PDB file of C-alpha atoms and ligand atoms in Angstrom:
ATOM      1  CA  MET A   1     -40.096 105.565 -43.068  1.00  0.00           C
ATOM      2  CA  MET A   2     -40.669 104.587 -46.660  1.00  0.00           C
ATOM      3  CA  ALA A   3     -39.320 101.210 -47.661  1.00  0.00           C
ATOM      4  CA  SER A   4     -38.017 101.145 -51.183  1.00  0.00           C
ATOM      5  CA  SER A   5     -37.665  98.440 -53.755  1.00  0.00           C
ATOM      6  CA  THR A   6     -37.437  98.269 -57.503  1.00  0.00           C
ATOM      7  CA  SER A   7     -39.636  96.147 -59.660  1.00  0.00           C
ATOM      8  CA  SER A   8     -36.462  94.539 -61.013  1.00  0.00           C
ATOM      9  CA  SER A   9     -35.808  93.195 -57.514  1.00  0.00           C
ATOM     10  CA  ILE A  10     -39.025  91.216 -57.643  1.00  0.00           C
ATOM     11  CA  GLU A  11     -38.278  87.554 -57.654  1.00  0.00           C
ATOM     12  CA  HIS A  12     -40.202  85.549 -60.229  1.00  0.00           C
ATOM     13  CA  ILE A  13     -41.584  82.342 -58.832  1.00  0.00           C
ATOM     14  CA  MET A  14     -43.224  80.011 -61.277  1.00  0.00           C
ATOM     15  CA  LEU A  15     -45.686  77.685 -59.625  1.00  0.00           C
ATOM     16  CA  ALA A  16     -46.823  74.366 -60.964  1.00  0.00           C
ATOM     17  CA  ALA A  17     -50.366  74.588 -62.279  1.00  0.00           C
ATOM     18  CA  SER A  18     -51.342  71.718 -60.011  1.00  0.00           C
ATOM     19  CA  GLU A  19     -49.951  73.357 -56.866  1.00  0.00           C
ATOM     20  CA  GLN A  20     -52.080  72.536 -53.841  1.00  0.00           C
ATOM     21  CA  LEU A  21     -53.778  75.149 -51.725  1.00  0.00           C
ATOM     22  CA  GLN A  22     -51.554  76.131 -48.835  1.00  0.00           C
ATOM     23  CA  VAL A  23     -53.320  78.159 -46.221  1.00  0.00           C
ATOM     24  CA  PRO A  24     -50.754  80.364 -44.457  1.00  0.00           C
ATOM     25  CA  SER A  25     -49.996  78.622 -41.171  1.00  0.00           C
ATOM     26  CA  ASN A  26     -50.018  81.807 -39.096  1.00  0.00           C
ATOM     27  CA  ILE A  27     -53.518  82.928 -40.023  1.00  0.00           C
ATOM     28  CA  THR A  28     -56.795  81.672 -41.400  1.00  0.00           C
ATOM     29  CA  LYS A  29     -58.973  84.636 -40.500  1.00  0.00           C
ATOM     30  CA  PHE A  30     -58.375  88.320 -41.054  1.00  0.00           C
ATOM     31  CA  LYS A  31     -60.193  91.467 -42.117  1.00  0.00           C
ATOM     32  CA  ILE A  32     -60.120  93.084 -45.538  1.00  0.00           C
ATOM     33  CA  GLY A  33     -60.892  96.746 -46.243  1.00  0.00           C
ATOM     34  CA  LEU A  34     -62.341  97.978 -49.546  1.00  0.00           C
ATOM     35  CA  CYS A  35     -61.935 101.756 -49.955  1.00  0.00           C
ATOM     36  CA  GLN A  36     -64.714 103.012 -52.247  1.00  0.00           C
ATOM     37  CA  LEU A  37     -63.701 106.631 -52.742  1.00  0.00           C
ATOM     38  CA  SER A  38     -64.878 109.633 -54.685  1.00  0.00           C
ATOM     39  CA  VAL A  39     -62.202 110.507 -57.260  1.00  0.00           C
ATOM     40  CA  THR A  40     -61.567 114.187 -58.038  1.00  0.00           C
ATOM     41  CA  SER A  41     -59.425 115.963 -60.613  1.00  0.00           C
ATOM     42  CA  GLU A  42     -56.962 116.905 -57.828  1.00  0.00           C
ATOM     43  CA  LYS A  43     -54.413 114.131 -57.530  1.00  0.00           C
ATOM     44  CA  ASN A  44     -53.044 115.257 -54.159  1.00  0.00           C
ATOM     45  CA  HIS A  45     -56.538 115.317 -52.745  1.00  0.00           C
ATOM     46  CA  ASN A  46     -57.162 111.774 -54.025  1.00  0.00           C
ATOM     47  CA  LEU A  47     -53.914 110.601 -52.469  1.00  0.00           C
ATOM     48  CA  ALA A  48     -54.788 112.183 -49.104  1.00  0.00           C
ATOM     49  CA  CYS A  49     -58.282 110.641 -49.141  1.00  0.00           C
ATOM     50  CA  ALA A  50     -56.896 107.198 -49.977  1.00  0.00           C
ATOM     51  CA  CYS A  51     -54.331 107.552 -47.197  1.00  0.00           C
ATOM     52  CA  ASN A  52     -57.100 108.423 -44.707  1.00  0.00           C
ATOM     53  CA  SER A  53     -59.330 105.606 -45.875  1.00  0.00           C
ATOM     54  CA  ILE A  54     -56.480 103.081 -45.527  1.00  0.00           C
ATOM     55  CA  LYS A  55     -55.916 104.387 -41.993  1.00  0.00           C
ATOM     56  CA  ALA A  56     -59.634 104.016 -41.216  1.00  0.00           C
ATOM     57  CA  ALA A  57     -59.598 100.439 -42.547  1.00  0.00           C
ATOM     58  CA  VAL A  58     -56.620  99.618 -40.329  1.00  0.00           C
ATOM     59  CA  LYS A  59     -58.457 101.116 -37.364  1.00  0.00           C
ATOM     60  CA  CYS A  60     -61.272  98.648 -38.092  1.00  0.00           C
ATOM     61  CA  GLY A  61     -58.725  95.818 -38.028  1.00  0.00           C
ATOM     62  CA  ALA A  62     -58.018  95.323 -41.760  1.00  0.00           C
ATOM     63  CA  ARG A  63     -54.767  93.573 -42.666  1.00  0.00           C
ATOM     64  CA  LEU A  64     -55.418  93.664 -46.406  1.00  0.00           C
ATOM     65  CA  VAL A  65     -56.670  96.877 -47.988  1.00  0.00           C
ATOM     66  CA  VAL A  66     -57.829  97.229 -51.591  1.00  0.00           C
ATOM     67  CA  LEU A  67     -58.244 100.454 -53.579  1.00  0.00           C
ATOM     68  CA  SER A  68     -60.262 100.878 -56.765  1.00  0.00           C
ATOM     69  CA  GLU A  69     -59.391 101.121 -60.435  1.00  0.00           C
ATOM     70  CA  MET A  70     -58.221 104.716 -61.210  1.00  0.00           C
ATOM     71  CA  TRP A  71     -58.513 105.944 -57.630  1.00  0.00           C
ATOM     72  CA  ASN A  72     -55.972 108.745 -58.113  1.00  0.00           C
ATOM     73  CA  CYS A  73     -57.241 109.936 -61.515  1.00  0.00           C
ATOM     74  CA  PRO A  74     -60.684 110.538 -63.083  1.00  0.00           C
ATOM     75  CA  TYR A  75     -61.590 107.746 -65.499  1.00  0.00           C
ATOM     76  CA  SER A  76     -61.268 109.959 -68.554  1.00  0.00           C
ATOM     77  CA  ASN A  77     -58.831 110.424 -71.388  1.00  0.00           C
ATOM     78  CA  ASP A  78     -58.484 114.085 -70.401  1.00  0.00           C
ATOM     79  CA  TYR A  79     -56.485 112.984 -67.345  1.00  0.00           C
ATOM     80  CA  PHE A  80     -54.684 109.679 -67.986  1.00  0.00           C
ATOM     81  CA  ALA A  81     -51.476 111.098 -69.525  1.00  0.00           C
ATOM     82  CA  LYS A  82     -51.358 114.061 -67.142  1.00  0.00           C
ATOM     83  CA  PHE A  83     -51.719 111.847 -64.065  1.00  0.00           C
ATOM     84  CA  ALA A  84     -49.436 109.010 -65.213  1.00  0.00           C
ATOM     85  CA  GLU A  85     -46.391 108.117 -63.092  1.00  0.00           C
ATOM     86  CA  ASP A  86     -43.294 106.090 -63.822  1.00  0.00           C
ATOM     87  CA  PHE A  87     -43.003 103.443 -61.089  1.00  0.00           C
ATOM     88  CA  GLU A  88     -39.444 102.565 -62.088  1.00  0.00           C
ATOM     89  CA  ASN A  89     -38.565 106.038 -60.831  1.00  0.00           C
ATOM     90  CA  GLU A  90     -40.303 105.491 -57.529  1.00  0.00           C
ATOM     91  CA  ASP A  91     -38.861 108.515 -55.691  1.00  0.00           C
ATOM     92  CA  ALA A  92     -40.571 110.718 -58.286  1.00  0.00           C
ATOM     93  CA  SER A  93     -43.853 108.821 -57.949  1.00  0.00           C
ATOM     94  CA  PRO A  94     -46.062 110.263 -55.195  1.00  0.00           C
ATOM     95  CA  THR A  95     -48.517 107.396 -55.597  1.00  0.00           C
ATOM     96  CA  PHE A  96     -45.854 104.707 -55.226  1.00  0.00           C
ATOM     97  CA  SER A  97     -44.409 106.519 -52.180  1.00  0.00           C
ATOM     98  CA  MET A  98     -47.772 106.947 -50.443  1.00  0.00           C
ATOM     99  CA  LEU A  99     -48.761 103.286 -50.908  1.00  0.00           C
ATOM    100  CA  SER A 100     -45.368 101.972 -49.866  1.00  0.00           C
ATOM    101  CA  GLU A 101     -45.264 104.199 -46.800  1.00  0.00           C
ATOM    102  CA  ALA A 102     -48.847 103.338 -45.785  1.00  0.00           C
ATOM    103  CA  ALA A 103     -48.235  99.588 -46.113  1.00  0.00           C
ATOM    104  CA  CYS A 104     -45.021  99.857 -44.099  1.00  0.00           C
ATOM    105  CA  SER A 105     -46.266 102.159 -41.359  1.00  0.00           C
ATOM    106  CA  HIS A 106     -49.451 100.113 -40.793  1.00  0.00           C
ATOM    107  CA  GLY A 107     -47.770  96.737 -41.361  1.00  0.00           C
ATOM    108  CA  ILE A 108     -50.441  95.624 -43.853  1.00  0.00           C
ATOM    109  CA  THR A 109     -50.728  94.462 -47.451  1.00  0.00           C
ATOM    110  CA  ILE A 110     -52.181  97.003 -49.892  1.00  0.00           C
ATOM    111  CA  VAL A 111     -53.561  96.157 -53.316  1.00  0.00           C
ATOM    112  CA  GLY A 112     -53.073  99.640 -54.708  1.00  0.00           C
ATOM    113  CA  GLY A 113     -56.091  99.635 -57.018  1.00  0.00           C
ATOM    114  CA  SER A 114     -54.939 100.849 -60.403  1.00  0.00           C
ATOM    115  CA  VAL A 115     -53.497 104.112 -61.678  1.00  0.00           C
ATOM    116  CA  PRO A 116     -52.088 105.302 -65.000  1.00  0.00           C
ATOM    117  CA  GLU A 117     -48.466 104.193 -65.387  1.00  0.00           C
ATOM    118  CA  SER A 118     -46.094 105.583 -67.991  1.00  0.00           C
ATOM    119  CA  SER A 119     -43.362 103.279 -69.152  1.00  0.00           C
ATOM    120  CA  ASP A 120     -41.348 103.077 -72.375  1.00  0.00           C
ATOM    121  CA  GLY A 121     -43.467 105.765 -74.025  1.00  0.00           C
ATOM    122  CA  GLN A 122     -46.690 103.825 -73.332  1.00  0.00           C
ATOM    123  CA  LEU A 123     -49.489 104.229 -70.828  1.00  0.00           C
ATOM    124  CA  TYR A 124     -50.709 101.231 -68.825  1.00  0.00           C
ATOM    125  CA  ASN A 125     -53.588 100.753 -66.403  1.00  0.00           C
ATOM    126  CA  THR A 126     -51.520  99.288 -63.573  1.00  0.00           C
ATOM    127  CA  SER A 127     -52.025  97.815 -60.126  1.00  0.00           C
ATOM    128  CA  CYS A 128     -49.164  97.655 -57.617  1.00  0.00           C
ATOM    129  CA  VAL A 129     -49.264  95.496 -54.492  1.00  0.00           C
ATOM    130  CA  PHE A 130     -47.219  96.407 -51.413  1.00  0.00           C
ATOM    131  CA  GLY A 131     -46.419  94.132 -48.491  1.00  0.00           C
ATOM    132  CA  PRO A 132     -46.201  94.944 -44.773  1.00  0.00           C
ATOM    133  CA  ASP A 133     -42.516  95.841 -45.216  1.00  0.00           C
ATOM    134  CA  GLY A 134     -43.549  98.535 -47.716  1.00  0.00           C
ATOM    135  CA  LYS A 135     -41.929  96.740 -50.629  1.00  0.00           C
ATOM    136  CA  LEU A 136     -43.499  96.258 -54.034  1.00  0.00           C
ATOM    137  CA  LYS A 137     -44.631  92.631 -54.196  1.00  0.00           C
ATOM    138  CA  ALA A 138     -46.561  92.448 -57.433  1.00  0.00           C
ATOM    139  CA  LYS A 139     -47.468  94.555 -60.428  1.00  0.00           C
ATOM    140  CA  HIS A 140     -50.303  93.805 -62.839  1.00  0.00           C
ATOM    141  CA  ARG A 141     -51.011  95.773 -65.998  1.00  0.00           C
ATOM    142  CA  LYS A 142     -54.624  95.434 -67.148  1.00  0.00           C
ATOM    143  CA  VAL A 143     -54.592  92.596 -69.636  1.00  0.00           C
ATOM    144  CA  HIS A 144     -58.029  92.973 -71.228  1.00  0.00           C
ATOM    145  CA  LEU A 145     -58.771  96.550 -72.252  1.00  0.00           C
ATOM    146  CA  PHE A 146     -62.380  97.731 -72.158  1.00  0.00           C
ATOM    147  CA  ASP A 147     -63.485  98.486 -75.716  1.00  0.00           C
ATOM    148  CA  ILE A 148     -67.255  98.586 -76.068  1.00  0.00           C
ATOM    149  CA  GLU A 149     -69.724 100.021 -78.567  1.00  0.00           C
ATOM    150  CA  ILE A 150     -73.406  99.556 -77.798  1.00  0.00           C
ATOM    151  CA  PRO A 151     -75.288 102.094 -79.962  1.00  0.00           C
ATOM    152  CA  GLY A 152     -77.495 104.413 -77.941  1.00  0.00           C
ATOM    153  CA  ASP A 153     -76.006 103.168 -74.691  1.00  0.00           C
ATOM    154  CA  ILE A 154     -72.248 103.208 -74.197  1.00  0.00           C
ATOM    155  CA  THR A 155     -69.146 103.705 -76.314  1.00  0.00           C
ATOM    156  CA  PHE A 156     -65.729 103.503 -74.720  1.00  0.00           C
ATOM    157  CA  LYS A 157     -62.390 102.534 -76.215  1.00  0.00           C
ATOM    158  CA  GLU A 158     -59.767 102.059 -73.559  1.00  0.00           C
ATOM    159  CA  SER A 159     -57.266 100.789 -76.117  1.00  0.00           C
ATOM    160  CA  ASP A 160     -57.143 104.326 -77.584  1.00  0.00           C
ATOM    161  CA  PHE A 161     -55.337 105.430 -74.414  1.00  0.00           C
ATOM    162  CA  PHE A 162     -53.687 102.385 -72.864  1.00  0.00           C
ATOM    163  CA  ALA A 163     -51.513  99.515 -74.007  1.00  0.00           C
ATOM    164  CA  ALA A 164     -52.514  96.087 -72.705  1.00  0.00           C
ATOM    165  CA  GLY A 165     -50.271  94.345 -70.200  1.00  0.00           C
ATOM    166  CA  ASP A 166     -48.992  90.944 -71.099  1.00  0.00           C
ATOM    167  CA  ASN A 167     -47.473  90.086 -67.772  1.00  0.00           C
ATOM    168  CA  GLN A 168     -49.048  88.112 -65.019  1.00  0.00           C
ATOM    169  CA  PRO A 169     -48.451  89.416 -61.528  1.00  0.00           C
ATOM    170  CA  LEU A 170     -44.997  88.679 -60.268  1.00  0.00           C
ATOM    171  CA  TRP A 171     -45.110  86.927 -56.955  1.00  0.00           C
ATOM    172  CA  THR A 172     -42.408  86.675 -54.372  1.00  0.00           C
ATOM    173  CA  GLN A 173     -41.995  83.892 -51.862  1.00  0.00           C
ATOM    174  CA  GLN A 174     -42.412  86.440 -49.051  1.00  0.00           C
ATOM    175  CA  PHE A 175     -45.622  87.717 -50.567  1.00  0.00           C
ATOM    176  CA  PHE A 176     -47.562  84.534 -50.781  1.00  0.00           C
ATOM    177  CA  ASN A 177     -46.227  83.372 -47.434  1.00  0.00           C
ATOM    178  CA  ALA A 178     -47.337  86.665 -45.921  1.00  0.00           C
ATOM    179  CA  ASP A 179     -50.192  86.734 -43.472  1.00  0.00           C
ATOM    180  CA  VAL A 180     -52.826  87.424 -46.095  1.00  0.00           C
ATOM    181  CA  GLY A 181     -52.156  84.446 -48.318  1.00  0.00           C
ATOM    182  CA  ARG A 182     -51.749  84.200 -52.046  1.00  0.00           C
ATOM    183  CA  ILE A 183     -53.370  86.908 -54.134  1.00  0.00           C
ATOM    184  CA  GLY A 184     -54.266  87.092 -57.820  1.00  0.00           C
ATOM    185  CA  ILE A 185     -54.901  90.497 -59.400  1.00  0.00           C
ATOM    186  CA  GLY A 186     -57.204  91.489 -62.268  1.00  0.00           C
ATOM    187  CA  ILE A 187     -58.422  94.961 -63.201  1.00  0.00           C
ATOM    188  CA  CYS A 188     -62.110  95.548 -63.954  1.00  0.00           C
ATOM    189  CA  HIS A 189     -62.780  94.137 -67.477  1.00  0.00           C
ATOM    190  CA  ASP A 190     -60.269  91.358 -66.640  1.00  0.00           C
ATOM    191  CA  ILE A 191     -63.065  89.888 -64.487  1.00  0.00           C
ATOM    192  CA  ARG A 192     -65.006  88.907 -67.620  1.00  0.00           C
ATOM    193  CA  PHE A 193     -62.342  86.361 -68.538  1.00  0.00           C
ATOM    194  CA  PRO A 194     -62.702  83.156 -66.510  1.00  0.00           C
ATOM    195  CA  GLU A 195     -59.405  81.872 -67.892  1.00  0.00           C
ATOM    196  CA  LEU A 196     -57.411  84.438 -65.901  1.00  0.00           C
ATOM    197  CA  ALA A 197     -59.201  83.505 -62.673  1.00  0.00           C
ATOM    198  CA  ALA A 198     -58.676  79.790 -63.395  1.00  0.00           C
ATOM    199  CA  LEU A 199     -54.996  80.475 -63.945  1.00  0.00           C
ATOM    200  CA  TYR A 200     -54.763  82.026 -60.478  1.00  0.00           C
ATOM    201  CA  ARG A 201     -56.680  79.127 -58.971  1.00  0.00           C
ATOM    202  CA  GLY A 202     -54.198  76.777 -60.598  1.00  0.00           C
ATOM    203  CA  LYS A 203     -51.380  78.740 -59.008  1.00  0.00           C
ATOM    204  CA  GLY A 204     -52.889  78.317 -55.560  1.00  0.00           C
ATOM    205  CA  ALA A 205     -54.551  81.722 -55.063  1.00  0.00           C
ATOM    206  CA  HIS A 206     -56.741  82.129 -51.974  1.00  0.00           C
ATOM    207  CA  ILE A 207     -58.237  85.388 -53.162  1.00  0.00           C
ATOM    208  CA  ILE A 208     -58.494  87.337 -56.393  1.00  0.00           C
ATOM    209  CA  CYS A 209     -58.700  91.115 -56.031  1.00  0.00           C
ATOM    210  CA  TYR A 210     -60.281  93.053 -58.877  1.00  0.00           C
ATOM    211  CA  PRO A 211     -59.982  96.826 -58.561  1.00  0.00           C
ATOM    212  CA  GLY A 212     -62.740  97.969 -60.931  1.00  0.00           C
ATOM    213  CA  ALA A 213     -64.792 100.880 -62.208  1.00  0.00           C
ATOM    214  CA  PHE A 214     -67.756  99.223 -63.881  1.00  0.00           C
ATOM    215  CA  ASN A 215     -70.220 101.674 -65.408  1.00  0.00           C
ATOM    216  CA  ILE A 216     -73.977 101.901 -64.866  1.00  0.00           C
ATOM    217  CA  SER A 217     -74.684 100.330 -68.296  1.00  0.00           C
ATOM    218  CA  THR A 218     -73.054  96.947 -67.707  1.00  0.00           C
ATOM    219  CA  GLY A 219     -72.674  97.125 -63.936  1.00  0.00           C
ATOM    220  CA  GLU A 220     -76.230  96.497 -62.853  1.00  0.00           C
ATOM    221  CA  LEU A 221     -76.590  93.343 -64.923  1.00  0.00           C
ATOM    222  CA  LEU A 222     -73.123  91.872 -64.591  1.00  0.00           C
ATOM    223  CA  TRP A 223     -70.871  93.214 -61.842  1.00  0.00           C
ATOM    224  CA  GLU A 224     -72.249  91.047 -59.038  1.00  0.00           C
ATOM    225  CA  VAL A 225     -72.865  88.028 -61.284  1.00  0.00           C
ATOM    226  CA  MET A 226     -69.293  87.920 -62.489  1.00  0.00           C
ATOM    227  CA  GLN A 227     -67.754  88.299 -59.057  1.00  0.00           C
ATOM    228  CA  ARG A 228     -69.881  85.446 -57.750  1.00  0.00           C
ATOM    229  CA  ALA A 229     -69.153  83.313 -60.803  1.00  0.00           C
ATOM    230  CA  ARG A 230     -65.365  83.762 -60.542  1.00  0.00           C
ATOM    231  CA  ALA A 231     -65.518  82.921 -56.820  1.00  0.00           C
ATOM    232  CA  ALA A 232     -67.821  79.893 -57.222  1.00  0.00           C
ATOM    233  CA  ASP A 233     -66.027  78.493 -60.290  1.00  0.00           C
ATOM    234  CA  ASN A 234     -62.703  78.598 -58.527  1.00  0.00           C
ATOM    235  CA  GLN A 235     -63.834  78.103 -54.930  1.00  0.00           C
ATOM    236  CA  LEU A 236     -61.884  81.026 -53.562  1.00  0.00           C
ATOM    237  CA  PHE A 237     -62.504  84.568 -52.309  1.00  0.00           C
ATOM    238  CA  VAL A 238     -63.096  87.456 -54.710  1.00  0.00           C
ATOM    239  CA  ALA A 239     -62.759  91.073 -53.570  1.00  0.00           C
ATOM    240  CA  THR A 240     -63.684  94.040 -55.735  1.00  0.00           C
ATOM    241  CA  CYS A 241     -63.225  97.746 -55.147  1.00  0.00           C
ATOM    242  CA  SER A 242     -64.744 100.574 -57.200  1.00  0.00           C
ATOM    243  CA  PRO A 243     -64.702 104.368 -57.006  1.00  0.00           C
ATOM    244  CA  SER A 244     -67.986 105.945 -55.901  1.00  0.00           C
ATOM    245  CA  ARG A 245     -70.533 107.209 -58.453  1.00  0.00           C
ATOM    246  CA  ASP A 246     -69.944 110.899 -57.653  1.00  0.00           C
ATOM    247  CA  SER A 247     -66.386 110.757 -59.020  1.00  0.00           C
ATOM    248  CA  SER A 248     -65.269 113.400 -61.551  1.00  0.00           C
ATOM    249  CA  GLY A 249     -65.550 112.816 -65.275  1.00  0.00           C
ATOM    250  CA  SER A 250     -68.333 111.785 -67.608  1.00  0.00           C
ATOM    251  CA  TYR A 251     -68.067 108.061 -66.873  1.00  0.00           C
ATOM    252  CA  ALA A 252     -70.956 106.984 -64.614  1.00  0.00           C
ATOM    253  CA  ILE A 253     -69.551 104.475 -62.158  1.00  0.00           C
ATOM    254  CA  TRP A 254     -71.538 101.561 -60.803  1.00  0.00           C
ATOM    255  CA  GLY A 255     -69.792 101.268 -57.396  1.00  0.00           C
ATOM    256  CA  HIS A 256     -70.807  98.258 -55.258  1.00  0.00           C
ATOM    257  CA  SER A 257     -67.449  97.143 -53.891  1.00  0.00           C
ATOM    258  CA  THR A 258     -67.934  93.600 -52.647  1.00  0.00           C
ATOM    259  CA  LEU A 259     -66.389  90.588 -50.919  1.00  0.00           C
ATOM    260  CA  VAL A 260     -67.549  87.173 -52.158  1.00  0.00           C
ATOM    261  CA  GLY A 261     -66.773  83.851 -50.470  1.00  0.00           C
ATOM    262  CA  PRO A 262     -65.752  80.516 -52.030  1.00  0.00           C
ATOM    263  CA  SER A 263     -69.259  79.154 -52.485  1.00  0.00           C
ATOM    264  CA  GLY A 264     -70.272  82.325 -54.344  1.00  0.00           C
ATOM    265  CA  GLU A 265     -71.912  83.955 -51.320  1.00  0.00           C
ATOM    266  CA  ILE A 266     -71.807  87.721 -50.838  1.00  0.00           C
ATOM    267  CA  ILE A 267     -70.117  88.418 -47.519  1.00  0.00           C
ATOM    268  CA  ALA A 268     -70.234  92.219 -47.673  1.00  0.00           C
ATOM    269  CA  THR A 269     -71.140  94.822 -50.254  1.00  0.00           C
ATOM    270  CA  SER A 270     -71.971  98.504 -50.670  1.00  0.00           C
ATOM    271  CA  GLY A 271     -74.060 100.894 -52.722  1.00  0.00           C
ATOM    272  CA  HIS A 272     -72.592 103.500 -55.077  1.00  0.00           C
ATOM    273  CA  GLU A 273     -71.751 106.143 -52.493  1.00  0.00           C
ATOM    274  CA  GLU A 274     -68.360 106.842 -50.922  1.00  0.00           C
ATOM    275  CA  THR A 275     -67.777 104.257 -48.195  1.00  0.00           C
ATOM    276  CA  LEU A 276     -65.411 101.818 -46.565  1.00  0.00           C
ATOM    277  CA  VAL A 277     -66.321  98.120 -46.513  1.00  0.00           C
ATOM    278  CA  VAL A 278     -64.583  96.027 -43.864  1.00  0.00           C
ATOM    279  CA  ALA A 279     -65.316  92.310 -43.743  1.00  0.00           C
ATOM    280  CA  GLU A 280     -63.838  89.070 -42.480  1.00  0.00           C
ATOM    281  CA  ILE A 281     -62.082  86.527 -44.646  1.00  0.00           C
ATOM    282  CA  ASP A 282     -61.862  82.988 -43.295  1.00  0.00           C
ATOM    283  CA  TYR A 283     -59.661  80.786 -45.458  1.00  0.00           C
ATOM    284  CA  SER A 284     -60.936  77.618 -43.784  1.00  0.00           C
ATOM    285  CA  LYS A 285     -64.102  78.159 -45.877  1.00  0.00           C
ATOM    286  CA  ILE A 286     -62.072  77.421 -49.012  1.00  0.00           C
ATOM    287  CA  GLU A 287     -61.009  74.000 -47.798  1.00  0.00           C
ATOM    288  CA  LEU A 288     -64.502  73.240 -46.565  1.00  0.00           C
ATOM    289  CA  GLN A 289     -66.064  74.156 -49.901  1.00  0.00           C
ATOM    290  CA  ARG A 290     -63.478  72.200 -51.927  1.00  0.00           C
ATOM    291  CA  LYS A 291     -63.827  69.151 -49.682  1.00  0.00           C
ATOM    292  CA  GLY A 292     -67.615  69.126 -49.921  1.00  0.00           C
ATOM    293  CA  LEU A 293     -67.683  69.850 -53.634  1.00  0.00           C
ATOM    294  CA  PRO A 294     -64.398  68.684 -55.177  1.00  0.00           C
ATOM    295  CA  LEU A 295     -64.732  70.427 -58.543  1.00  0.00           C
ATOM    296  CA  ASP A 296     -61.060  69.853 -59.308  1.00  0.00           C
ATOM    297  CA  LYS A 297     -61.523  66.074 -59.076  1.00  0.00           C
ATOM    298  CA  GLN A 298     -64.789  66.191 -60.998  1.00  0.00           C
ATOM    299  CA  LYS A 299     -63.323  68.108 -63.930  1.00  0.00           C
ATOM    300  CA  ARG A 300     -63.250  66.168 -67.211  1.00  0.00           C
ATOM    301  CA  ALA A 301     -60.130  67.509 -68.890  1.00  0.00           C
ATOM    302  CA  ASP A 302     -60.316  64.459 -71.173  1.00  0.00           C
ATOM    303  CA  ILE A 303     -63.506  65.896 -72.640  1.00  0.00           C
ATOM    304  CA  TYR A 304     -62.612  69.587 -72.792  1.00  0.00           C
ATOM    305  CA  LEU A 305     -59.123  69.166 -74.175  1.00  0.00           C
ATOM    306  CA  SER A 306     -59.748  66.399 -76.671  1.00  0.00           C
ATOM    307  CA  ARG A 307     -62.222  68.313 -78.873  1.00  0.00           C
TER     308      ARG A 307
HETATM  309  O1  AKG B   1     -66.664  94.907 -68.762  1.00  0.00           O
HETATM  310  C1  AKG B   1     -67.441  95.809 -68.462  1.00  0.00           C
HETATM  311  O2  AKG B   1     -68.648  95.746 -68.690  1.00  0.00           O
HETATM  312  C2  AKG B   1     -66.952  97.064 -67.775  1.00  0.00           C
HETATM  313  C3  AKG B   1     -65.484  97.137 -67.726  1.00  0.00           C
HETATM  314  C4  AKG B   1     -64.956  98.425 -67.285  1.00  0.00           C
HETATM  315  O3  AKG B   1     -65.671  99.323 -66.922  1.00  0.00           O
HETATM  316  C5  AKG B   1     -63.511  98.617 -67.260  1.00  0.00           C
HETATM  317  O4  AKG B   1     -62.762  97.683 -67.594  1.00  0.00           O
HETATM  318  O5  AKG B   1     -63.066  99.705 -66.859  1.00  0.00           O
END
């Protein structure tokens, strides 16, 4: 049975920036699944593959499953408008329905990667998070759009197709008290901005999930470095999920979906091929790392803020 909810029913909870880490009392260890899938120009096929991969992750014990950026649609302007769905009209959104139903039937949390969303005459690159009851728990529209022009290498202007989100994810009490802790969401290029990750850390996040689709030009040099930096700076877990390289479209995808721990260590990663990464998250590592290296106490806000 599909559980329904509207985004307007999401309760906004503002957390104090100084909020302490609260590890969920019912769990410190669980498995995460990262579904690195080949994306085709057939939306129904992409949906079916994602559904199967989620099922496979659950079979391996995952309680949190993450999909990639643009997992239901090739990363190309030829497809964004055609594939876009309106999540406010969830019964008419096959992607919303599939994710909600999968989360509910498996009793897991799903970070639904990102897909093109149409709303108010605009397109957004949007990630929806569903809880074990199948309800929408958070929605993040990509904040930093990927506009790049490196002559002879790569030119891409995401802002030609998408509007930037200005909302932070909306969290419910149920969501961050759920068995997989408190989650921050960024989409791909959002990972380059340490301020967003620091904001989540300040709000008590245990893990930041970045659905991504880095390309082969910037991916080799930076994808791993930035994941490890965001995790180490903030002493929390970082999970990324990418499509596989053989996806449709002209955009050459880097792949390498990864889980990084709170000291910046790689716990599990992949190559560029289609695969499922399942790895263990142990939140007690966060406390251990922060106790041994109390960056928060060592910070010199008096210096940074007074200049
Ligand atoms: O920031 C980068 O180098 C890549 C970002 C990207 O591929 C994206 O945001 O889709």
